[in-house]
Short mmCIF file of C-alpha atoms in Angstrom, two decimals:
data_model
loop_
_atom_site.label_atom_id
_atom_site.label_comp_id
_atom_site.label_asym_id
_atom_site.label_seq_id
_atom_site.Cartn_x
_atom_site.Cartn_y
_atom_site.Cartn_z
CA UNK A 1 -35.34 33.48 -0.37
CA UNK A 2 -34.84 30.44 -2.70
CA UNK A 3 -32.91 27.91 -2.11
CA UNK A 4 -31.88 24.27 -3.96
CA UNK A 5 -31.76 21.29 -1.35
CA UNK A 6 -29.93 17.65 -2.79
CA UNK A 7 -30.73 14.99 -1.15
CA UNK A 8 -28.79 11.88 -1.65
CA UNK A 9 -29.05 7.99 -0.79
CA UNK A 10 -31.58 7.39 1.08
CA UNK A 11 -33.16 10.90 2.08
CA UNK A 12 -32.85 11.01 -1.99
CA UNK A 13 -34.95 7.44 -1.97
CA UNK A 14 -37.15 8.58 0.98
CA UNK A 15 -38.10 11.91 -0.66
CA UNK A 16 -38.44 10.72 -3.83
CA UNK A 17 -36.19 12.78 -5.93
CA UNK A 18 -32.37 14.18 -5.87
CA UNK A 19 -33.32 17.74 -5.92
CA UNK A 20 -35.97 19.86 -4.38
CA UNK A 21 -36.59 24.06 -4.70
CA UNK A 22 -37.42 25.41 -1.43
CA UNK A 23 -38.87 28.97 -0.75
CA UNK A 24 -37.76 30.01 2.67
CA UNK A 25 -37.87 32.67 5.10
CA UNK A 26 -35.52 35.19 5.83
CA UNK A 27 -32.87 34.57 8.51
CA UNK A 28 -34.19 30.88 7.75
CA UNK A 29 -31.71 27.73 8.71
CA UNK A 30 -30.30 24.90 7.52
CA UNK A 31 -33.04 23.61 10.58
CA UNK A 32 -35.44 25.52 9.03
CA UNK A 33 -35.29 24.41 5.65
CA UNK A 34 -35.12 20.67 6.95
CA UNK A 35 -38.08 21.40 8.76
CA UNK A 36 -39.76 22.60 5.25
CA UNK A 37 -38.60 19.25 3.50
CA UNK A 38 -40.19 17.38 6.34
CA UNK A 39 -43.87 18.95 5.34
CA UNK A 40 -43.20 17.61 2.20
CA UNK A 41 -41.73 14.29 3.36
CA UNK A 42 -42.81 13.19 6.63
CA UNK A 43 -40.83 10.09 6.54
CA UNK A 44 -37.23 12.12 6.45
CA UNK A 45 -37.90 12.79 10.00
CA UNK A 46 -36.87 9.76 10.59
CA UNK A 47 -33.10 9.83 9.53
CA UNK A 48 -32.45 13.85 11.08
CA UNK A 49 -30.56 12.22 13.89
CA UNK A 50 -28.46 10.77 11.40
CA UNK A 51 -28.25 13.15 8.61
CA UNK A 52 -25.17 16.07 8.12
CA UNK A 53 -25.47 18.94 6.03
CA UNK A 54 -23.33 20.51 3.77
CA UNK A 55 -24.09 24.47 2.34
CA UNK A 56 -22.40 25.10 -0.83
CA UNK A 57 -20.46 21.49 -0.79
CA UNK A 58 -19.72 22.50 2.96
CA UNK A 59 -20.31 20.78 6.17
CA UNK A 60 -22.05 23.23 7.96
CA UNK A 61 -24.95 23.25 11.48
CA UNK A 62 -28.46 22.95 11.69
CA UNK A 63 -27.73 26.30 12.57
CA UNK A 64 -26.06 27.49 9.72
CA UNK A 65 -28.61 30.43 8.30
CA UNK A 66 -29.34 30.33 4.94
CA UNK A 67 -28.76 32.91 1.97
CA UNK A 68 -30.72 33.38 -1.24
CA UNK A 69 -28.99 30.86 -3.65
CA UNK A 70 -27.78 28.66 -1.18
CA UNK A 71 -27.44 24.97 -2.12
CA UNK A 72 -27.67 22.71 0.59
CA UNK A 73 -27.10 18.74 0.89
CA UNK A 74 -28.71 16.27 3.43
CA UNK A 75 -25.96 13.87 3.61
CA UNK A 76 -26.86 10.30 5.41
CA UNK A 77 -24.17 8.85 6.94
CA UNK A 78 -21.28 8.46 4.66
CA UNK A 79 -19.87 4.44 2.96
CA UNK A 80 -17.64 5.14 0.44
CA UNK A 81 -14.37 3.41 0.02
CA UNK B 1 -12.02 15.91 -12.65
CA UNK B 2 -9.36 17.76 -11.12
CA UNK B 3 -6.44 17.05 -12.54
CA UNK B 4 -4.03 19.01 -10.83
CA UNK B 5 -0.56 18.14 -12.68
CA UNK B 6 0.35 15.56 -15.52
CA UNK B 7 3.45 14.28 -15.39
CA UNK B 8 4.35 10.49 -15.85
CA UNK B 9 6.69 7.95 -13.97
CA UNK B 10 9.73 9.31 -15.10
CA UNK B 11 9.04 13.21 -14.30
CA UNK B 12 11.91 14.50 -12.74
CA UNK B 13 9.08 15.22 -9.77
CA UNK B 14 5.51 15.09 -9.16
CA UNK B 15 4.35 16.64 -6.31
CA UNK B 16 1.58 17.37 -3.80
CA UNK B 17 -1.56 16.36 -4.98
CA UNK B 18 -1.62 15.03 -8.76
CA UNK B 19 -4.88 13.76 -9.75
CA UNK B 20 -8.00 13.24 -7.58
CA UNK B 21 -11.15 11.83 -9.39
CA UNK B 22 -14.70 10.49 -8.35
CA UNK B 23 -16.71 8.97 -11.74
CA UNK B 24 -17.35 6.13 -13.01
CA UNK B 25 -14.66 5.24 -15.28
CA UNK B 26 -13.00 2.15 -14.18
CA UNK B 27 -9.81 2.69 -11.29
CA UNK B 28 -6.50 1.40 -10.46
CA UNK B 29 -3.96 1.91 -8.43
CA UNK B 30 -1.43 0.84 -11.46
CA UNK B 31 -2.28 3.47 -13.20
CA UNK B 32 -2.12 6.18 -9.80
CA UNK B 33 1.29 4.57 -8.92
CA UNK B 34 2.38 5.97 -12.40
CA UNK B 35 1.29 9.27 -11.63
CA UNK B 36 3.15 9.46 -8.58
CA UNK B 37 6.60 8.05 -9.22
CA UNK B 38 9.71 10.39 -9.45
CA UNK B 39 13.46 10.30 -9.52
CA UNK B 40 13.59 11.06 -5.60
CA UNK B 41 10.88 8.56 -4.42
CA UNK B 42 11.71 5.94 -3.17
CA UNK B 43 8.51 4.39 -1.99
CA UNK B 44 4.86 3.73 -3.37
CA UNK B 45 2.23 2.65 -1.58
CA UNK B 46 -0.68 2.36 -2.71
CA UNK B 47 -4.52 1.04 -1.56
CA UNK B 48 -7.27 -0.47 -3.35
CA UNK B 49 -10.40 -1.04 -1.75
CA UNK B 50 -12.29 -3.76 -4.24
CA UNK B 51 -15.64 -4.80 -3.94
CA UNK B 52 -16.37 -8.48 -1.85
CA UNK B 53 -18.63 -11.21 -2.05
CA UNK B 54 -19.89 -10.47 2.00
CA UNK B 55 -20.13 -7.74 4.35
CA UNK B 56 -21.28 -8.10 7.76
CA UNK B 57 -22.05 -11.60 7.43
CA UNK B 58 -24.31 -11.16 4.23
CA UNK B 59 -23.54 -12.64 0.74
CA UNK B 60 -23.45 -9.81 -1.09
CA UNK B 61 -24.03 -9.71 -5.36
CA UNK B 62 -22.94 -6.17 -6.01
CA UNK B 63 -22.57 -2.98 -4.93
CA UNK B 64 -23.48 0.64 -6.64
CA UNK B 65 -21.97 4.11 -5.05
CA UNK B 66 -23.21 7.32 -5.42
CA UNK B 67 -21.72 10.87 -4.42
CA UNK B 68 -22.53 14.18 -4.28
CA UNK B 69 -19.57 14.28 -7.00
CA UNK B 70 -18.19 18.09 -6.46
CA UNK B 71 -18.45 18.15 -3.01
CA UNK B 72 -16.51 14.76 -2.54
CA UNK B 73 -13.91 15.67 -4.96
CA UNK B 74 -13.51 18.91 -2.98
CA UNK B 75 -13.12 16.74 0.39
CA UNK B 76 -10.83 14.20 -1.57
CA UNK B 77 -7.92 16.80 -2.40
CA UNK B 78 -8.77 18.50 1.22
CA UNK B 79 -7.68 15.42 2.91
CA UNK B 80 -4.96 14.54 0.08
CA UNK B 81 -3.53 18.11 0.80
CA UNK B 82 -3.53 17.23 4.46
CA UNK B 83 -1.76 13.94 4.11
CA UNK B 84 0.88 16.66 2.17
CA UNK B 85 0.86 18.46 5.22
CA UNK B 86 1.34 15.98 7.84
CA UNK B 87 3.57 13.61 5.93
CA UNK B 88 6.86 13.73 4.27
CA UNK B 89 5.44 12.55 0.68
CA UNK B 90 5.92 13.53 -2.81
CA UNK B 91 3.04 12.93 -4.56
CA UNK B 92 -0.80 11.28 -3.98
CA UNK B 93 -3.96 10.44 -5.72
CA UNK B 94 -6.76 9.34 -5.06
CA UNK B 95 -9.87 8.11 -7.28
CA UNK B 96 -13.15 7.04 -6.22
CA UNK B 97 -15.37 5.00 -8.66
CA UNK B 98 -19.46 5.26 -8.75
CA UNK B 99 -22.27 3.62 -10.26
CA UNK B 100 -22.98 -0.66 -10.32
CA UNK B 101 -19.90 -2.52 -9.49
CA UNK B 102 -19.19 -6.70 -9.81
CA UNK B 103 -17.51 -8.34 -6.95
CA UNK B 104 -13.83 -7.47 -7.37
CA UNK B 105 -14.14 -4.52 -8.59
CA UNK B 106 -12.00 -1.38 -7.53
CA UNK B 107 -14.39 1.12 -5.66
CA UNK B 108 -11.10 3.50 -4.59
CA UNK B 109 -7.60 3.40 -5.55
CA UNK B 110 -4.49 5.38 -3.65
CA UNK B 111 -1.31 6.04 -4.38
CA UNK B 112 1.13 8.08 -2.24
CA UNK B 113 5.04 7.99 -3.12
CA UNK B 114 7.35 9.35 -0.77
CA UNK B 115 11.42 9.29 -0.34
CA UNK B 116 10.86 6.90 2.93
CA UNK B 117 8.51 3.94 3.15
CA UNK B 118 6.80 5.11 6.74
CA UNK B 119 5.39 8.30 5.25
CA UNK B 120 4.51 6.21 2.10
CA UNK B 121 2.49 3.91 4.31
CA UNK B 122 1.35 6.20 6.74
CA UNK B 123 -0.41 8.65 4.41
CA UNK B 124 -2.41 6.19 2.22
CA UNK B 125 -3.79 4.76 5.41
CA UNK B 126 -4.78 7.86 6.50
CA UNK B 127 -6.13 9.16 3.04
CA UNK B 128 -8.79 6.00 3.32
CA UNK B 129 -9.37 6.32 6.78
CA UNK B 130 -10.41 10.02 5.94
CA UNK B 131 -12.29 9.47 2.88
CA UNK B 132 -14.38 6.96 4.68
CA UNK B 133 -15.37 9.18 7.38
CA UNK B 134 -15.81 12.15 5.54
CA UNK B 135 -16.52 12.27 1.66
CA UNK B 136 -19.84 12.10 1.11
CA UNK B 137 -20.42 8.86 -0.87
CA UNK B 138 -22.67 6.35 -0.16
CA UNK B 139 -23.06 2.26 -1.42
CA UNK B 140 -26.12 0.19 -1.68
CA UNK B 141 -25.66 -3.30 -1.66
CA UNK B 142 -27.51 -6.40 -3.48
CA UNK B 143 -27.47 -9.73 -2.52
CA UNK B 144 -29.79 -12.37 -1.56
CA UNK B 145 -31.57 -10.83 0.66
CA UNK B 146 -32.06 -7.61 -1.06
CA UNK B 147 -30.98 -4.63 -1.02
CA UNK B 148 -29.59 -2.22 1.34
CA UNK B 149 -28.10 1.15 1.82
CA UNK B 150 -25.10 0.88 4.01
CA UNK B 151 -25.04 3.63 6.97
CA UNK B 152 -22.00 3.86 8.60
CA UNK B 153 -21.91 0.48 10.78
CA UNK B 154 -25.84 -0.09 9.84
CA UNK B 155 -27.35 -2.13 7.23
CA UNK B 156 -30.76 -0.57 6.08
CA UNK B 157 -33.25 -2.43 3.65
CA UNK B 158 -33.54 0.25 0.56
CA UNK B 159 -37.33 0.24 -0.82
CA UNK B 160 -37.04 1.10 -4.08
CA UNK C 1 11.18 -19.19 -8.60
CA UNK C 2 8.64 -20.02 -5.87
CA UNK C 3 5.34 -20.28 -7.68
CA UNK C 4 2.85 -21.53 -5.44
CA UNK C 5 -0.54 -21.27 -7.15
CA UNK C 6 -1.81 -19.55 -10.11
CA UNK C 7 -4.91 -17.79 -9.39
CA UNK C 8 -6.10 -14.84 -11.46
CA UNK C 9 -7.73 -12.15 -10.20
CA UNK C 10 -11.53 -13.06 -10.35
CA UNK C 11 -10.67 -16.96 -8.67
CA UNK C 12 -12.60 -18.23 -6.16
CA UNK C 13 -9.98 -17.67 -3.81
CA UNK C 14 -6.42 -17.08 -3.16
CA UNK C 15 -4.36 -17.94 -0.20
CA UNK C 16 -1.75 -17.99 1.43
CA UNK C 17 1.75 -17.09 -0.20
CA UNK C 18 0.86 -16.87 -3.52
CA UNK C 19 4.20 -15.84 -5.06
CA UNK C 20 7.83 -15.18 -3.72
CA UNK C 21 10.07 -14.54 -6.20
CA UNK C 22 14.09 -13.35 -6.07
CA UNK C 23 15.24 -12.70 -10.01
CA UNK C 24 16.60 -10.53 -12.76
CA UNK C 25 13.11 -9.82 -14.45
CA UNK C 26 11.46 -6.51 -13.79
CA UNK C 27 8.60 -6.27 -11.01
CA UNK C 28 5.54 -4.23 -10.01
CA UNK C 29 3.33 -4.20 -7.60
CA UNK C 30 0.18 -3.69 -10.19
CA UNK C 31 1.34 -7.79 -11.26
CA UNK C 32 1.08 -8.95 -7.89
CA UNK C 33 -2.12 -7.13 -6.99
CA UNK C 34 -3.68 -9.18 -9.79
CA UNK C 35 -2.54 -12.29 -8.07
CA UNK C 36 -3.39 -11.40 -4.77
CA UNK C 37 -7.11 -10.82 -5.55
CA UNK C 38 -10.13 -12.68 -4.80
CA UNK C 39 -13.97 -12.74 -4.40
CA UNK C 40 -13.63 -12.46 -0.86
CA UNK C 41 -10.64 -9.54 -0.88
CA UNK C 42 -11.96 -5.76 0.22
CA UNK C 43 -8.77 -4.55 0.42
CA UNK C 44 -5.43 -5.00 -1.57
CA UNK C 45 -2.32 -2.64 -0.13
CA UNK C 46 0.76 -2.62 -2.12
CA UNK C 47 4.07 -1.53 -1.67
CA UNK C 48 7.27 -0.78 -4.38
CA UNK C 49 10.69 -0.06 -3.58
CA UNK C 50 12.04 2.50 -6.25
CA UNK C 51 15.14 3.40 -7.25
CA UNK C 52 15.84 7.10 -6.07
CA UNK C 53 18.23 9.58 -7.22
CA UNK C 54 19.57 10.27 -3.90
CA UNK C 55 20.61 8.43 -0.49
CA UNK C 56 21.93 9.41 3.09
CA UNK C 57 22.50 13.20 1.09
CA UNK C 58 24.36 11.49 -1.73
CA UNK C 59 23.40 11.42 -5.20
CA UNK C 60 22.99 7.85 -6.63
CA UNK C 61 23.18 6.94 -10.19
CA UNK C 62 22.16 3.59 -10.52
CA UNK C 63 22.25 0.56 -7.48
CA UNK C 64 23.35 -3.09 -8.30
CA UNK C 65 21.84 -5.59 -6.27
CA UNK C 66 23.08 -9.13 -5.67
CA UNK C 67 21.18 -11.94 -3.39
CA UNK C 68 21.94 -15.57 -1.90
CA UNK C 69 18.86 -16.17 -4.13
CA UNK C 70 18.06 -19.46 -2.45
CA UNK C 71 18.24 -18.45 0.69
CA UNK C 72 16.81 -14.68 0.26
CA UNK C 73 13.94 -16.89 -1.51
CA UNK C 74 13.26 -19.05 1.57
CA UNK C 75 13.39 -15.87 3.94
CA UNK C 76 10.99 -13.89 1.96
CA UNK C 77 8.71 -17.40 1.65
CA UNK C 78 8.99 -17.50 5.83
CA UNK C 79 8.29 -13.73 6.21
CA UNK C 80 4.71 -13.90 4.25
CA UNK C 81 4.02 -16.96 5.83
CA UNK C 82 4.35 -15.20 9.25
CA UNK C 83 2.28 -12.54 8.50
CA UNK C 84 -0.53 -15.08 7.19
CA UNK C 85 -0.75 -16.63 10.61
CA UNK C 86 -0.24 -12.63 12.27
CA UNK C 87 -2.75 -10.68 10.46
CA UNK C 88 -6.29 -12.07 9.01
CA UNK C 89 -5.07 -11.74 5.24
CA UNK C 90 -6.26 -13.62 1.71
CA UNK C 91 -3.01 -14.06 0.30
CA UNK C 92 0.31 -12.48 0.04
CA UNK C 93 3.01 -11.72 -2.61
CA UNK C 94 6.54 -10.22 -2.93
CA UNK C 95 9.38 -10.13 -5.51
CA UNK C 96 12.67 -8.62 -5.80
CA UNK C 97 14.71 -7.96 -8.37
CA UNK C 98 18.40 -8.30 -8.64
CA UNK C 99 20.84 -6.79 -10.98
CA UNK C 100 21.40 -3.10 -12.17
CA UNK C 101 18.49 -0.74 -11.99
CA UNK C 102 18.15 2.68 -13.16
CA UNK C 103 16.34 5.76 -10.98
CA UNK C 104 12.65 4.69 -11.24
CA UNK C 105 13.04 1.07 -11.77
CA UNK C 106 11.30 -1.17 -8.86
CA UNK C 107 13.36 -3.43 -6.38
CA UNK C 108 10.56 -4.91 -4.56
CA UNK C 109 7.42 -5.01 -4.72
CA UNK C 110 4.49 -6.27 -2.16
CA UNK C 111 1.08 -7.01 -2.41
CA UNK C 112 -1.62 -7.90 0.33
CA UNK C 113 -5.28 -8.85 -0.09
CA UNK C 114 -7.58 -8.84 3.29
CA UNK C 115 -11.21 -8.45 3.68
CA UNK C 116 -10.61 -5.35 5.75
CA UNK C 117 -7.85 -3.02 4.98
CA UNK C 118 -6.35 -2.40 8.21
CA UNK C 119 -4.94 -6.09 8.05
CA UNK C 120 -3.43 -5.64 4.29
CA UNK C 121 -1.56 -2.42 5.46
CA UNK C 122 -0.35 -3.77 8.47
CA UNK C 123 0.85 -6.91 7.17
CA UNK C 124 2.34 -5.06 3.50
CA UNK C 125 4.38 -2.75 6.12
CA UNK C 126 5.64 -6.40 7.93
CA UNK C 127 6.90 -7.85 5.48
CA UNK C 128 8.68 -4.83 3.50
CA UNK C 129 10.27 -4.04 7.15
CA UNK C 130 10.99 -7.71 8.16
CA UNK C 131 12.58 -8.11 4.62
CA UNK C 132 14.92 -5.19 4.77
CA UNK C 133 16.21 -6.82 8.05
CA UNK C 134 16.34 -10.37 7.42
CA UNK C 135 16.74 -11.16 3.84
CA UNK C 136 20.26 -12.27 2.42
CA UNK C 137 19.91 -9.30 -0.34
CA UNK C 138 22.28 -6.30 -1.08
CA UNK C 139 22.93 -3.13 -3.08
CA UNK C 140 25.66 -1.45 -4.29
CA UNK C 141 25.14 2.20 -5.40
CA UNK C 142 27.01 4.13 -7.49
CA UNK C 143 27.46 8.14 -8.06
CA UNK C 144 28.99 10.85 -9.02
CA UNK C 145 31.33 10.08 -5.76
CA UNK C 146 31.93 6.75 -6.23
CA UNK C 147 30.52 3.29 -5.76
CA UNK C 148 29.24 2.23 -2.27
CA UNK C 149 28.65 -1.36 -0.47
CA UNK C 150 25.28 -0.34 1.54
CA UNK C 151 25.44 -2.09 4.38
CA UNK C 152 22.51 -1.37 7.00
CA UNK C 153 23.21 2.50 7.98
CA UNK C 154 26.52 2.80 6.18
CA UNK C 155 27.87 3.35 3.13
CA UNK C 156 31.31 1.86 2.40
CA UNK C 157 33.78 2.46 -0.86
CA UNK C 158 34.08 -0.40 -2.83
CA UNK C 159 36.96 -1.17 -4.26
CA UNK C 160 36.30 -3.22 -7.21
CA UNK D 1 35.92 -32.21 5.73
CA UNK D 2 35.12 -30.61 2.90
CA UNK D 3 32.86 -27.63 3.54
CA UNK D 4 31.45 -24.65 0.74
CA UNK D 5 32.09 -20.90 1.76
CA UNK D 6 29.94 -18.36 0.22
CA UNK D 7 30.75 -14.82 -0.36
CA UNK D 8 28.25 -12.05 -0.91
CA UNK D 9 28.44 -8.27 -1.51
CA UNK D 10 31.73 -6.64 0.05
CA UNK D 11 32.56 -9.82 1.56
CA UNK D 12 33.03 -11.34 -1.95
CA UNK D 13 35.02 -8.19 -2.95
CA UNK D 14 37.67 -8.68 -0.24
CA UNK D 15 38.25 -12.22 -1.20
CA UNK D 16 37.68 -11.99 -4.74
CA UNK D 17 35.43 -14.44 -5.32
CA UNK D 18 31.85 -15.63 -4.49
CA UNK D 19 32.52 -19.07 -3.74
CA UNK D 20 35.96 -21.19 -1.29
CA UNK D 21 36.15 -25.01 -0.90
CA UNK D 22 37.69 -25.06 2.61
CA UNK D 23 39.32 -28.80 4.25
CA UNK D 24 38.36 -28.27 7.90
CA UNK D 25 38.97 -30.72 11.00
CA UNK D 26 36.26 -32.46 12.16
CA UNK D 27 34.30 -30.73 14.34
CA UNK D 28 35.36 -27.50 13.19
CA UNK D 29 32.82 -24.55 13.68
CA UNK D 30 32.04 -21.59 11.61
CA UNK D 31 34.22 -19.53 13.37
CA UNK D 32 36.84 -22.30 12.95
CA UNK D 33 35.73 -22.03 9.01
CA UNK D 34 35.70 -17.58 9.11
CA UNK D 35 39.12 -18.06 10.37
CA UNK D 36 40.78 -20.26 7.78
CA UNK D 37 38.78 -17.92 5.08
CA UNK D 38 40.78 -14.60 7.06
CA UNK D 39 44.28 -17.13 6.38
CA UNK D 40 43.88 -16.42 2.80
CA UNK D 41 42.10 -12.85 2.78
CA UNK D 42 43.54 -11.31 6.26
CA UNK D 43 41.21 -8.08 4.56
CA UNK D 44 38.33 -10.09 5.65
CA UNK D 45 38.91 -10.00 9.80
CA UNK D 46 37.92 -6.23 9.84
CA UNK D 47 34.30 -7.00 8.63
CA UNK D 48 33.96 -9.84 11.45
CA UNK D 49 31.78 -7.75 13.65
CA UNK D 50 29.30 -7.11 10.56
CA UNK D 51 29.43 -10.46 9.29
CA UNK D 52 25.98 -12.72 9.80
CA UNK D 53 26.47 -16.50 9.09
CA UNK D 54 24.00 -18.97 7.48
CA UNK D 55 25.08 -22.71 7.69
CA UNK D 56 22.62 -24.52 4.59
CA UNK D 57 20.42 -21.22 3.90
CA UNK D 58 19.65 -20.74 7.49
CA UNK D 59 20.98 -17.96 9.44
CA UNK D 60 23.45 -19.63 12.20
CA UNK D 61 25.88 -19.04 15.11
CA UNK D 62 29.94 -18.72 15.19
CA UNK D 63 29.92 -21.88 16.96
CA UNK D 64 27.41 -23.75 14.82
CA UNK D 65 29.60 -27.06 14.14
CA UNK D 66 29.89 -27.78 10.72
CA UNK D 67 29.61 -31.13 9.03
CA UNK D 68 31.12 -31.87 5.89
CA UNK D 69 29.21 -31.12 2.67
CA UNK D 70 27.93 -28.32 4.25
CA UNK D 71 27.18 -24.36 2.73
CA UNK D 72 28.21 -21.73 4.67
CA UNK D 73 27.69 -18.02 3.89
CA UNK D 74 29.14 -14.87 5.11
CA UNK D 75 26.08 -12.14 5.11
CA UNK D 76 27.28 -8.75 5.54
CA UNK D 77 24.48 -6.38 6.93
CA UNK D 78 21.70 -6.65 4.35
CA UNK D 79 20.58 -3.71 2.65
CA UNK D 80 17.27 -5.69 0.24
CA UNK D 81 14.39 -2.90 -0.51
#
């Protein structure tokens, strides 16, 4: 399955890019997929302690399994206001 | 933009959540106030968090905010509808502002009117409580000394 | 009129009491926010008193309100200097209007400026409580039932 | 000596005016004062438990002694906001 990852702050500045297309397994998680941008990106390993996620503008697990079409968002922590 | 009702000062009654926003169009609370006033409020409180020359003990030259902009409108009017849940209040909104902003600047602006001033009060100070912990939005600051995404609590130098 | 400085909104710095005023001319909070602000201001809370259309169950019509304006001047000057010296603020502001206002018109408005926003709510909800206990202010309001002296909890028949 | 007696809200209504030179002895107090105000509006003595008194814009007691030139106002319960 395919899905869309955004990445925002600075995952986006660490990964170089707001937006990344990921080809995952079946069954795969949110885990999984972060697992997937971490190939990619070795340095986002760094901030998973401090990272959320969100499916579909959601808060959701590491967990959380993953559908085909699913867009999910590595949110750092949070300093609006 | 959600804009979830328009009617001005002198509507015989706004209610429940009236206009929540994240862009970058300039903010004010003024101009939320108006949107929340009606005949049986008697209170109007509203917040503005502006943009300061420090934070943390750093001189700071400006500040630029980004958001993952549906998903923090979406957790905007879910805490905005929970402040109309837990409080007695008429009306609130809420706008957040993103992209480069100048010391003094408005960043967020709140508005909650409510018969009584204690619900008033109470709400908007929960509304930014709430946003802060939960909508996803993040700042990067410039000063000095470079600049920095802010991390919660932490300060960390931004590379690019 | 108590006018005591005349900073704009992108000064250096304001502090302190920065306006106290008891008069005839309309108020809003959006006017005192603009005086309130500073370089060094994260936070600005405001408050308004509006007219509402109904009190205690009654429907109101318009209020009159009458002051010792010296005096209610000098209280209002003491209450905002109280909460500079309770709560780590920039600068405080607060008028009140006098006379006959219509449903939606402001009484009083409040504004706070603080680096951190937990200081400009608490001391915005001081002084609009402390005021409605101590200042030498008063409003009549009339209805479909009558006029009524408001005095603290009760409502009393006027007679004139 | 010659004191000023100001009259606010209902207060002023029951005396029908906002403002009573009074001649008081020497030494009198504000109660001494509330009392020769009640010998020309008896209306007034039912608001004496609601009453407040400032001596000189400054809230004061019943037995405050007054001096001559100075202001005293009644303050019915305030109702600002």
């Amino acid at each position: 399955m395919r899905v869309e990852v955004l990445l925002f702050a600075r995952a986006r500045e660490i990964c170089g890019g707001d937006c990344v297309q990921l080809q995952l397994s079946d069954g795969a998680t949110v885990g999984d997929c972060f697992a997937e941008l971490v190939a990619g990106a070795p340095a986002l390993e760094s901030m998973h302690e401090r990272l959320l996620v969100a499916v579909n503008e959601c808060y959701a697990g590491w967990d959380t399994r993953l559908s085909d079409g699913d867009v999910v968002a590595m949110i750092p922590p949070v300093s609006g206001g | 933009m959600r804009e979830l009702a328009d009617e001005g000062p002198q509507a015989t009654r706004a209610t429940g959540v009236v206009d929540v926003r994240v862009g970058t169009e300039a903010i004010s609370a003024a101009a939320l106030a108006q949107q929340v006033g009606s005949r049986s409020a008697g209170a109007i409180a509203t917040f503005e968090g502006v943009v300061r020359d420090h934070h943390e003990g750093k001189a700071v030259s400006f500040l630029e905010y980004e958001a993952y902009v549906p998903m923090s409108e979406a957790v905007l009017l879910s805490i905005a509808e929970r402040a109309c849940r837990r409080w007695e209040i008429e009306a609130v909104a809420v706008h957040h502002r993103l992209g480069r902003l100048e010391i003094g600047e408005v960043s967020v602006a709140i508005a909650v009117s409510a018969a009584h001033r204690a619900a008033a009060f109470e709400a908007s100070r929960y509304v930014i409580d709430t946003l802060k912990k939960e909508a996803p939005i993040w700042k990067r600051e410039t000063g000095p000394d470079g600049a920095f995404w802010v991390e919660g609590p932490d300060l960390i130098e931004a590379s690019d």
